[in-house]
mmCIF file of C-alpha atoms in Angstrom:
data_model
loop_
_atom_site.group_PDB
_atom_site.id
_atom_site.type_symbol
_atom_site.label_atom_id
_atom_site.label_comp_id
_atom_site.label_asym_id
_atom_site.label_seq_id
_atom_site.Cartn_x
_atom_site.Cartn_y
_atom_site.Cartn_z
ATOM 1 C CA UNK A 1 3.033 19.005 -33.728
ATOM 2 C CA UNK A 2 2.535 22.059 -31.508
ATOM 3 C CA UNK A 3 -0.984 20.920 -30.692
ATOM 4 C CA UNK A 4 0.327 17.507 -29.613
ATOM 5 C CA UNK A 5 3.050 19.091 -27.460
ATOM 6 C CA UNK A 6 0.550 21.488 -25.910
ATOM 7 C CA UNK A 7 -1.924 18.699 -25.138
ATOM 8 C CA UNK A 8 0.838 16.575 -23.636
ATOM 9 C CA UNK A 9 1.935 19.455 -21.396
ATOM 10 C CA UNK A 10 -1.672 20.126 -20.374
ATOM 11 C CA UNK A 11 -2.268 16.459 -19.501
ATOM 12 C CA UNK A 12 0.978 16.315 -17.509
ATOM 13 C CA UNK A 13 0.041 19.466 -15.586
ATOM 14 C CA UNK A 14 -3.404 18.064 -14.808
ATOM 15 C CA UNK A 15 -1.919 14.778 -13.631
ATOM 16 C CA UNK A 16 0.622 16.394 -11.317
ATOM 17 C CA UNK A 17 -1.826 18.933 -9.915
ATOM 18 C CA UNK A 18 -4.412 16.245 -9.129
ATOM 19 C CA UNK A 19 -1.724 14.121 -7.505
ATOM 20 C CA UNK A 20 -0.676 17.048 -5.308
ATOM 21 C CA UNK A 21 -4.280 17.654 -4.236
ATOM 22 C CA UNK A 22 -4.947 13.992 -3.427
ATOM 23 C CA UNK A 23 -5.234 12.844 0.168
ATOM 24 C CA UNK A 24 -2.092 11.241 1.587
ATOM 25 C CA UNK A 25 -1.743 7.481 1.268
ATOM 26 C CA UNK A 26 -2.056 5.696 4.608
ATOM 27 C CA UNK A 27 0.457 2.880 5.148
ATOM 28 C CA UNK A 28 -0.147 0.524 8.093
ATOM 29 C CA UNK A 29 2.679 -1.516 9.601
ATOM 30 C CA UNK A 30 2.930 -4.138 12.313
ATOM 31 C CA UNK A 31 5.123 -3.838 15.388
ATOM 32 C CA UNK A 32 8.111 -5.755 14.009
ATOM 33 C CA UNK A 33 11.485 -4.274 13.088
ATOM 34 C CA UNK A 34 11.191 -5.720 9.585
ATOM 35 C CA UNK A 35 7.832 -3.988 9.140
ATOM 36 C CA UNK A 36 9.281 -0.654 10.220
ATOM 37 C CA UNK A 37 12.118 -1.038 7.703
ATOM 38 C CA UNK A 38 9.719 -1.976 4.874
ATOM 39 C CA UNK A 39 7.488 0.940 5.828
ATOM 40 C CA UNK A 40 10.367 3.432 5.796
ATOM 41 C CA UNK A 41 11.537 2.158 2.407
ATOM 42 C CA UNK A 42 8.001 2.368 1.000
ATOM 43 C CA UNK A 43 7.463 5.893 2.337
ATOM 44 C CA UNK A 44 10.764 7.094 0.859
ATOM 45 C CA UNK A 45 10.046 5.501 -2.515
ATOM 46 C CA UNK A 46 6.510 6.887 -2.786
ATOM 47 C CA UNK A 47 7.583 10.352 -1.636
ATOM 48 C CA UNK A 48 10.249 10.422 -4.355
ATOM 49 C CA UNK A 49 7.454 9.602 -6.812
ATOM 50 C CA UNK A 50 5.508 12.640 -5.572
ATOM 51 C CA UNK A 51 3.018 11.010 -3.213
ATOM 52 C CA UNK A 52 2.254 12.091 0.329
ATOM 53 C CA UNK A 53 2.359 9.111 2.689
ATOM 54 C CA UNK A 54 1.164 8.905 6.273
ATOM 55 C CA UNK A 55 2.536 5.837 8.097
ATOM 56 C CA UNK A 56 0.458 4.234 10.860
ATOM 57 C CA UNK A 57 2.690 1.987 12.955
ATOM 58 C CA UNK A 58 2.095 -0.948 15.304
ATOM 59 C CA UNK A 59 -1.225 -2.035 13.785
ATOM 60 C CA UNK A 60 -2.285 -5.670 14.290
ATOM 61 C CA UNK A 61 -3.080 -7.896 11.299
ATOM 62 C CA UNK A 62 -6.824 -8.172 11.910
ATOM 63 C CA UNK A 63 -7.143 -4.440 12.592
ATOM 64 C CA UNK A 64 -5.214 -3.491 9.449
ATOM 65 C CA UNK A 65 -7.264 -5.962 7.381
ATOM 66 C CA UNK A 66 -10.533 -4.444 8.636
ATOM 67 C CA UNK A 67 -9.167 -0.936 8.060
ATOM 68 C CA UNK A 68 -8.224 -1.916 4.499
ATOM 69 C CA UNK A 69 -11.723 -3.292 3.842
ATOM 70 C CA UNK A 70 -13.272 -0.105 5.268
ATOM 71 C CA UNK A 71 -10.895 2.093 3.212
ATOM 72 C CA UNK A 72 -9.285 3.592 6.332
ATOM 73 C CA UNK A 73 -5.811 2.572 5.147
ATOM 74 C CA UNK A 74 -4.472 2.264 1.619
ATOM 75 C CA UNK A 75 -1.711 -0.300 1.954
ATOM 76 C CA UNK A 76 0.143 -2.620 4.284
ATOM 77 C CA UNK A 77 2.898 -5.206 4.107
ATOM 78 C CA UNK A 78 1.546 -8.664 4.879
ATOM 79 C CA UNK A 79 3.064 -12.095 5.282
ATOM 80 C CA UNK A 80 1.430 -14.827 3.203
ATOM 81 C CA UNK A 81 1.485 -17.329 6.069
ATOM 82 C CA UNK A 82 -0.087 -14.861 8.487
ATOM 83 C CA UNK A 83 -2.837 -14.094 6.016
ATOM 84 C CA UNK A 84 -3.520 -17.773 5.487
ATOM 85 C CA UNK A 85 -3.716 -18.566 9.190
ATOM 86 C CA UNK A 86 -5.443 -15.468 10.557
ATOM 87 C CA UNK A 87 -7.598 -14.181 7.716
ATOM 88 C CA UNK A 88 -8.947 -17.466 6.351
ATOM 89 C CA UNK A 89 -10.604 -20.480 7.893
ATOM 90 C CA UNK A 90 -8.342 -22.945 6.101
ATOM 91 C CA UNK A 91 -6.968 -25.746 8.252
ATOM 92 C CA UNK A 92 -5.332 -27.652 5.396
ATOM 93 C CA UNK A 93 -1.581 -27.870 5.172
ATOM 94 C CA UNK A 94 -0.479 -26.192 1.959
ATOM 95 C CA UNK A 95 2.491 -26.495 -0.287
ATOM 96 C CA UNK A 96 4.327 -23.158 -0.412
ATOM 97 C CA UNK A 97 3.589 -22.711 -4.130
ATOM 98 C CA UNK A 98 -0.145 -22.920 -3.555
ATOM 99 C CA UNK A 99 -0.170 -20.320 -0.760
ATOM 100 C CA UNK A 100 -0.335 -17.348 -3.103
ATOM 101 C CA UNK A 101 -3.233 -18.897 -5.018
ATOM 102 C CA UNK A 102 -5.335 -19.039 -1.864
#
C-alpha cells in the first residue's frame, strides 16, 4: 500500500511540475465583444486549472486558422457558420444539423 501511495504521489508531482514548465497556451480571439467575453472566461477557467494562458486579441478568422495550422496558437473560439463560409469552398445551403458534420 505504501508503494502505491508513493508512486501516486510521484506521478502527481511529475504531472504538476511538467505542467508548470510547459509553455503558456495561446488563445486567439476575434474583435467582437462576445469573443472577448468567451476569451476572458476561458483564461480564468484554465488558470484555475493551473495552466498559463496568453490571450491574443483581435485576430481575424483566416489569420487565426493559419496560425492554428502552423501551431502558432493553441485554441480559438469559432462560429460554425463562419468556418463553413470562410474556411471551406462549399456553396451548398446546409441544414443546421449537418453543419457540424462538415
